[in-house]
PDB file of C-alpha atoms in Angstrom:
ATOM      1  CA  UNK U1368      -1.014  11.779  24.631  1.00 83.00           C
ATOM      2  CA  UNK U1369      -4.459  13.476  25.380  1.00 89.00           C
ATOM      3  CA  UNK U1370      -3.127  16.876  26.598  1.00 90.00           C
ATOM      4  CA  UNK U1371      -0.445  16.720  23.716  1.00 90.00           C
ATOM      5  CA  UNK U1372      -3.543  16.516  21.080  1.00 90.00           C
ATOM      6  CA  UNK U1373      -5.230  19.321  22.682  1.00 93.00           C
ATOM      7  CA  UNK U1374      -2.307  21.314  22.968  1.00 91.00           C
ATOM      8  CA  UNK U1375      -2.161  20.703  19.039  1.00 88.00           C
ATOM      9  CA  UNK U1376      -5.469  21.622  18.250  1.00 91.00           C
ATOM     10  CA  UNK U1377      -5.399  24.924  20.277  1.00 93.00           C
ATOM     11  CA  UNK U1378      -1.913  26.024  18.720  1.00 91.00           C
ATOM     12  CA  UNK U1379      -3.419  24.980  14.997  1.00 88.00           C
ATOM     13  CA  UNK U1380      -6.477  26.947  16.098  1.00 86.00           C
ATOM     14  CA  UNK U1381      -4.476  30.098  17.418  1.00 90.00           C
ATOM     15  CA  UNK U1382      -2.326  29.997  14.386  1.00 89.00           C
ATOM     16  CA  UNK U1383      -5.137  29.923  12.140  1.00 88.00           C
ATOM     17  CA  UNK U1384      -7.370  32.598  13.538  1.00 88.00           C
ATOM     18  CA  UNK U1385      -4.216  35.015  13.731  1.00 87.00           C
ATOM     19  CA  UNK U1386      -4.359  34.444   9.857  1.00 86.00           C
ATOM     20  CA  UNK U1387      -8.118  35.354   9.547  1.00 83.00           C
ATOM     21  CA  UNK U1388      -9.142  31.506   8.967  1.00 84.00           C
ATOM     22  CA  UNK U1389     -10.992  29.033  10.919  1.00 82.00           C
ATOM     23  CA  UNK U1390      -9.097  25.775  10.902  1.00 85.00           C
ATOM     24  CA  UNK U1391     -11.120  23.130   8.914  1.00 91.00           C
ATOM     25  CA  UNK U1392     -12.413  19.802  10.616  1.00 95.00           C
ATOM     26  CA  UNK U1393      -9.188  17.646  12.089  1.00 95.00           C
ATOM     27  CA  UNK U1394      -8.978  14.239  12.671  1.00 96.00           C
ATOM     28  CA  UNK U1395      -6.296  12.356  14.546  1.00 95.00           C
ATOM     29  CA  UNK U1396      -6.479   8.214  14.370  1.00 96.00           C
ATOM     30  CA  UNK U1397      -4.569   6.621  16.842  1.00 96.00           C
ATOM     31  CA  UNK U1398      -3.528   2.669  16.657  1.00 95.00           C
ATOM     32  CA  UNK U1399      -2.672   1.273  20.145  1.00 94.00           C
ATOM     33  CA  UNK U1400      -1.895   4.552  21.206  1.00 92.00           C
ATOM     34  CA  UNK U1401       0.199   5.645  18.116  1.00 93.00           C
ATOM     35  CA  UNK U1402      -0.994   8.515  16.291  1.00 93.00           C
ATOM     36  CA  UNK U1403      -1.609   7.734  12.706  1.00 94.00           C
ATOM     37  CA  UNK U1404      -1.257  11.633  11.729  1.00 93.00           C
ATOM     38  CA  UNK U1405      -3.285  14.527  11.245  1.00 93.00           C
ATOM     39  CA  UNK U1406      -5.991  14.718   8.711  1.00 95.00           C
ATOM     40  CA  UNK U1407      -7.897  17.753   7.681  1.00 94.00           C
ATOM     41  CA  UNK U1408     -10.800  17.922   5.652  1.00 95.00           C
ATOM     42  CA  UNK U1409     -11.192  19.062   1.982  1.00 95.00           C
ATOM     43  CA  UNK U1410     -12.399  22.422   0.859  1.00 93.00           C
ATOM     44  CA  UNK U1411     -16.257  21.950   1.448  1.00 94.00           C
ATOM     45  CA  UNK U1412     -19.232  23.478  -0.307  1.00 95.00           C
ATOM     46  CA  UNK U1413     -21.961  24.312   2.091  1.00 95.00           C
ATOM     47  CA  UNK U1414     -24.958  22.000   2.693  1.00 95.00           C
ATOM     48  CA  UNK U1415     -24.373  18.038   1.429  1.00 96.00           C
ATOM     49  CA  UNK U1416     -21.066  18.533   0.192  1.00 96.00           C
ATOM     50  CA  UNK U1417     -20.058  19.309   3.874  1.00 96.00           C
ATOM     51  CA  UNK U1418     -21.671  16.834   5.730  1.00 96.00           C
ATOM     52  CA  UNK U1419     -20.264  14.144   3.388  1.00 97.00           C
ATOM     53  CA  UNK U1420     -16.788  15.713   3.625  1.00 96.00           C
ATOM     54  CA  UNK U1421     -16.479  15.840   7.239  1.00 97.00           C
ATOM     55  CA  UNK U1422     -18.329  12.018   7.276  1.00 97.00           C
ATOM     56  CA  UNK U1423     -15.144  10.830   4.846  1.00 96.00           C
ATOM     57  CA  UNK U1424     -12.608  12.047   7.497  1.00 96.00           C
ATOM     58  CA  UNK U1425     -13.135   8.453   8.856  1.00 96.00           C
ATOM     59  CA  UNK U1426     -11.705   6.805   5.865  1.00 95.00           C
ATOM     60  CA  UNK U1427      -7.943   7.041   7.223  1.00 94.00           C
ATOM     61  CA  UNK U1428      -9.124   5.757  10.423  1.00 96.00           C
ATOM     62  CA  UNK U1429     -10.903   2.805   9.206  1.00 95.00           C
ATOM     63  CA  UNK U1430      -7.905   1.874   6.512  1.00 94.00           C
ATOM     64  CA  UNK U1431      -5.313   2.266   9.838  1.00 94.00           C
ATOM     65  CA  UNK U1432      -7.395   0.076  11.591  1.00 94.00           C
ATOM     66  CA  UNK U1433      -7.642   2.690  14.311  1.00 96.00           C
ATOM     67  CA  UNK U1434      -9.126   1.969  17.890  1.00 96.00           C
ATOM     68  CA  UNK U1435      -9.223   5.575  18.895  1.00 97.00           C
ATOM     69  CA  UNK U1436     -10.003   8.942  16.973  1.00 97.00           C
ATOM     70  CA  UNK U1437      -9.907  12.175  18.081  1.00 97.00           C
ATOM     71  CA  UNK U1438     -11.861  14.845  16.035  1.00 97.00           C
ATOM     72  CA  UNK U1439     -11.650  18.819  16.210  1.00 96.00           C
ATOM     73  CA  UNK U1440     -14.014  21.162  15.003  1.00 96.00           C
ATOM     74  CA  UNK U1441     -15.424  24.795  15.617  1.00 94.00           C
ATOM     75  CA  UNK U1442     -18.897  24.857  16.456  1.00 93.00           C
ATOM     76  CA  UNK U1443     -20.406  27.757  14.574  1.00 90.00           C
ATOM     77  CA  UNK U1444     -17.894  26.715  11.280  1.00 91.00           C
ATOM     78  CA  UNK U1445     -19.634  23.356  11.133  1.00 95.00           C
ATOM     79  CA  UNK U1446     -22.930  24.388  11.913  1.00 95.00           C
ATOM     80  CA  UNK U1447     -22.893  27.035   9.254  1.00 93.00           C
ATOM     81  CA  UNK U1448     -21.214  24.410   6.717  1.00 94.00           C
ATOM     82  CA  UNK U1449     -23.476  21.905   7.347  1.00 95.00           C
ATOM     83  CA  UNK U1450     -26.908  24.209   7.259  1.00 96.00           C
ATOM     84  CA  UNK U1451     -27.319  23.027  11.026  1.00 95.00           C
ATOM     85  CA  UNK U1452     -28.360  24.722  14.284  1.00 93.00           C
ATOM     86  CA  UNK U1453     -25.732  26.063  16.323  1.00 92.00           C
ATOM     87  CA  UNK U1454     -26.112  23.792  19.420  1.00 86.00           C
ATOM     88  CA  UNK U1455     -23.672  24.522  22.395  1.00 86.00           C
ATOM     89  CA  UNK U1456     -21.216  27.252  22.952  1.00 89.00           C
ATOM     90  CA  UNK U1457     -19.944  29.192  19.863  1.00 88.00           C
ATOM     91  CA  UNK U1458     -16.965  30.215  19.474  1.00 92.00           C
ATOM     92  CA  UNK U1459     -15.633  26.895  20.601  1.00 94.00           C
ATOM     93  CA  UNK U1460     -13.414  24.658  19.862  1.00 95.00           C
ATOM     94  CA  UNK U1461     -14.706  20.932  20.140  1.00 96.00           C
ATOM     95  CA  UNK U1462     -12.632  17.649  20.498  1.00 97.00           C
ATOM     96  CA  UNK U1463     -14.179  14.045  20.889  1.00 98.00           C
ATOM     97  CA  UNK U1464     -12.237  11.397  21.900  1.00 97.00           C
ATOM     98  CA  UNK U1465     -13.645   8.159  20.333  1.00 98.00           C
ATOM     99  CA  UNK U1466     -13.460   4.375  20.718  1.00 97.00           C
ATOM    100  CA  UNK U1467     -15.834   1.900  19.132  1.00 96.00           C
ATOM    101  CA  UNK U1468     -17.587   1.390  22.401  1.00 97.00           C
ATOM    102  CA  UNK U1469     -17.697   5.359  23.505  1.00 97.00           C
ATOM    103  CA  UNK U1470     -16.978   8.802  22.947  1.00 98.00           C
ATOM    104  CA  UNK U1471     -16.222  11.920  25.062  1.00 98.00           C
ATOM    105  CA  UNK U1472     -16.999  15.266  24.258  1.00 98.00           C
ATOM    106  CA  UNK U1473     -14.782  18.115  25.205  1.00 97.00           C
ATOM    107  CA  UNK U1474     -15.535  21.650  24.485  1.00 97.00           C
ATOM    108  CA  UNK U1475     -13.067  24.599  24.962  1.00 96.00           C
ATOM    109  CA  UNK U1476     -14.750  28.145  24.469  1.00 96.00           C
ATOM    110  CA  UNK U1477     -13.191  30.945  23.774  1.00 94.00           C
ATOM    111  CA  UNK U1478     -13.644  34.619  22.808  1.00 92.00           C
ATOM    112  CA  UNK U1479     -12.231  36.502  19.965  1.00 88.00           C
ATOM    113  CA  UNK U1480      -9.599  39.499  20.231  1.00 87.00           C
ATOM    114  CA  UNK U1481      -9.399  41.409  17.069  1.00 86.00           C
ATOM    115  CA  UNK U1482      -5.827  41.670  16.474  1.00 83.00           C
ATOM    116  CA  UNK U1483      -6.203  43.701  13.055  1.00 84.00           C
ATOM    117  CA  UNK U1484      -8.420  44.118  10.162  1.00 82.00           C
ATOM    118  CA  UNK U1485      -7.186  43.824   6.291  1.00 80.00           C
ATOM    119  CA  UNK U1486      -8.418  46.350   3.732  1.00 82.00           C
ATOM    120  CA  UNK U1487     -10.646  43.763   2.618  1.00 81.00           C
ATOM    121  CA  UNK U1488     -12.240  43.582   5.588  1.00 76.00           C
ATOM    122  CA  UNK U1489     -10.805  40.018   6.784  1.00 77.00           C
ATOM    123  CA  UNK U1490     -10.263  39.931  10.593  1.00 80.00           C
ATOM    124  CA  UNK U1491      -7.293  38.681  12.246  1.00 85.00           C
ATOM    125  CA  UNK U1492      -8.248  37.279  15.776  1.00 87.00           C
ATOM    126  CA  UNK U1493      -6.459  35.913  19.086  1.00 88.00           C
ATOM    127  CA  UNK U1494      -8.545  33.128  20.933  1.00 91.00           C
ATOM    128  CA  UNK U1495      -8.767  34.142  24.683  1.00 93.00           C
ATOM    129  CA  UNK U1496      -9.445  30.570  26.121  1.00 94.00           C
ATOM    130  CA  UNK U1497     -12.097  30.386  28.645  1.00 94.00           C
ATOM    131  CA  UNK U1498     -12.232  27.552  30.864  1.00 94.00           C
ATOM    132  CA  UNK U1499     -13.030  24.398  29.303  1.00 94.00           C
ATOM    133  CA  UNK U1500     -16.374  22.594  30.018  1.00 95.00           C
ATOM    134  CA  UNK U1501     -16.481  19.582  31.870  1.00 97.00           C
ATOM    135  CA  UNK U1502     -15.795  16.192  29.495  1.00 97.00           C
ATOM    136  CA  UNK U1503     -19.356  14.987  28.602  1.00 97.00           C
ATOM    137  CA  UNK U1504     -19.256  10.829  27.956  1.00 98.00           C
ATOM    138  CA  UNK U1505     -21.616  10.220  25.322  1.00 97.00           C
ATOM    139  CA  UNK U1506     -22.233  13.787  24.403  1.00 96.00           C
ATOM    140  CA  UNK U1507     -24.351  14.678  21.796  1.00 94.00           C
ATOM    141  CA  UNK U1508     -22.310  15.382  18.484  1.00 96.00           C
ATOM    142  CA  UNK U1509     -23.500  16.739  15.463  1.00 94.00           C
ATOM    143  CA  UNK U1510     -24.611  14.503  12.656  1.00 96.00           C
ATOM    144  CA  UNK U1511     -21.523  14.882  10.375  1.00 96.00           C
ATOM    145  CA  UNK U1512     -18.914  14.286  13.695  1.00 97.00           C
ATOM    146  CA  UNK U1513     -21.301  11.348  14.790  1.00 97.00           C
ATOM    147  CA  UNK U1514     -21.081   9.743  11.249  1.00 97.00           C
ATOM    148  CA  UNK U1515     -17.143  10.212  11.147  1.00 97.00           C
ATOM    149  CA  UNK U1516     -17.232   8.810  14.803  1.00 97.00           C
ATOM    150  CA  UNK U1517     -19.080   5.641  13.542  1.00 97.00           C
ATOM    151  CA  UNK U1518     -17.177   5.062  10.357  1.00 96.00           C
ATOM    152  CA  UNK U1519     -13.790   5.288  11.569  1.00 97.00           C
ATOM    153  CA  UNK U1520     -14.181   1.870  13.225  1.00 96.00           C
ATOM    154  CA  UNK U1521     -16.166   0.064  10.508  1.00 93.00           C
ATOM    155  CA  UNK U1522     -13.950  -2.172   8.397  1.00 85.00           C
ATOM    156  CA  UNK U1523     -12.912  -0.982   5.070  1.00 84.00           C
ATOM    157  CA  UNK U1524     -13.460  -3.176   2.255  1.00 81.00           C
ATOM    158  CA  UNK U1525     -10.696  -2.582  -0.518  1.00 78.00           C
ATOM    159  CA  UNK U1526      -9.500  -5.111  -2.841  1.00 81.00           C
ATOM    160  CA  UNK U1527      -6.248  -3.783  -2.940  1.00 82.00           C
ATOM    161  CA  UNK U1528      -2.740  -5.033  -1.389  1.00 82.00           C
ATOM    162  CA  UNK U1529      -2.230  -1.793   0.621  1.00 87.00           C
ATOM    163  CA  UNK U1530      -5.727  -0.521   1.420  1.00 85.00           C
ATOM    164  CA  UNK U1531      -4.183   2.059   3.682  1.00 89.00           C
ATOM    165  CA  UNK U1532      -1.842   3.358   0.977  1.00 90.00           C
ATOM    166  CA  UNK U1533      -4.394   3.866  -1.515  1.00 91.00           C
ATOM    167  CA  UNK U1534      -7.056   5.398   0.895  1.00 92.00           C
ATOM    168  CA  UNK U1535      -4.387   8.097   1.687  1.00 92.00           C
ATOM    169  CA  UNK U1536      -3.604   8.581  -1.913  1.00 93.00           C
ATOM    170  CA  UNK U1537      -7.277   8.997  -3.005  1.00 92.00           C
ATOM    171  CA  UNK U1538      -8.187  11.274  -0.050  1.00 94.00           C
ATOM    172  CA  UNK U1539      -5.406  13.504  -1.043  1.00 95.00           C
ATOM    173  CA  UNK U1540      -6.658  13.491  -4.675  1.00 95.00           C
ATOM    174  CA  UNK U1541      -9.813  14.574  -3.222  1.00 95.00           C
ATOM    175  CA  UNK U1542      -7.986  17.517  -1.240  1.00 96.00           C
ATOM    176  CA  UNK U1543      -7.612  16.292   2.018  1.00 96.00           C
ATOM    177  CA  UNK U1544      -4.878  17.428   3.866  1.00 94.00           C
ATOM    178  CA  UNK U1545      -2.892  14.590   5.304  1.00 94.00           C
ATOM    179  CA  UNK U1546       0.330  14.327   7.413  1.00 92.00           C
ATOM    180  CA  UNK U1547       1.389  10.802   8.660  1.00 93.00           C
ATOM    181  CA  UNK U1548       3.569  10.212  11.779  1.00 90.00           C
ATOM    182  CA  UNK U1549       6.822   8.298  10.658  1.00 85.00           C
ATOM    183  CA  UNK U1550       5.661   5.047  11.462  1.00 77.00           C
ATOM    184  CA  UNK U1551       2.482   5.237   9.311  1.00 80.00           C
ATOM    185  CA  UNK U1552       4.078   7.430   6.221  1.00 72.00           C
ATOM    186  CA  UNK U1553       4.298   5.448   2.981  1.00 56.00           C
TER     187      UNK U1553
END
């Protein structure tokens, strides 16, 4: 399953970078080894909004009762959005595989190969993936990523007959892009 999730993240990054964008942070919650879906963070404003928006990715995982989560993010993009120092390689696709008891940080650095530049100055690039760094059990996570991991396993207290369904609807209304697998679709 892990190799498939890494493949999805790398394909997503490759496609987005070719279009001149860095993909937003992505969460992939799992329940008993089954993927719930893909949740991309909503559009963010720099600063506190970015910190909160990334941490709120945890809502779907918590509502689904996830026992594992995978988060993917780009070092420079999240550091800039959250006004945090850049720690670790950049550019770099980071992925953390977390359970309630522990997490392992995986880093996939890359260099950017220029494909084209638009008249407006937007660059379309292709990632040239460098060798992955060794997995880091308990590796240091940026504060909003750590918050998303922690809150993913906190029980959600929602007085509603379908807490998962209502959480999905509310997050979609807030601008999160959610693609649920068939087993978890409404």
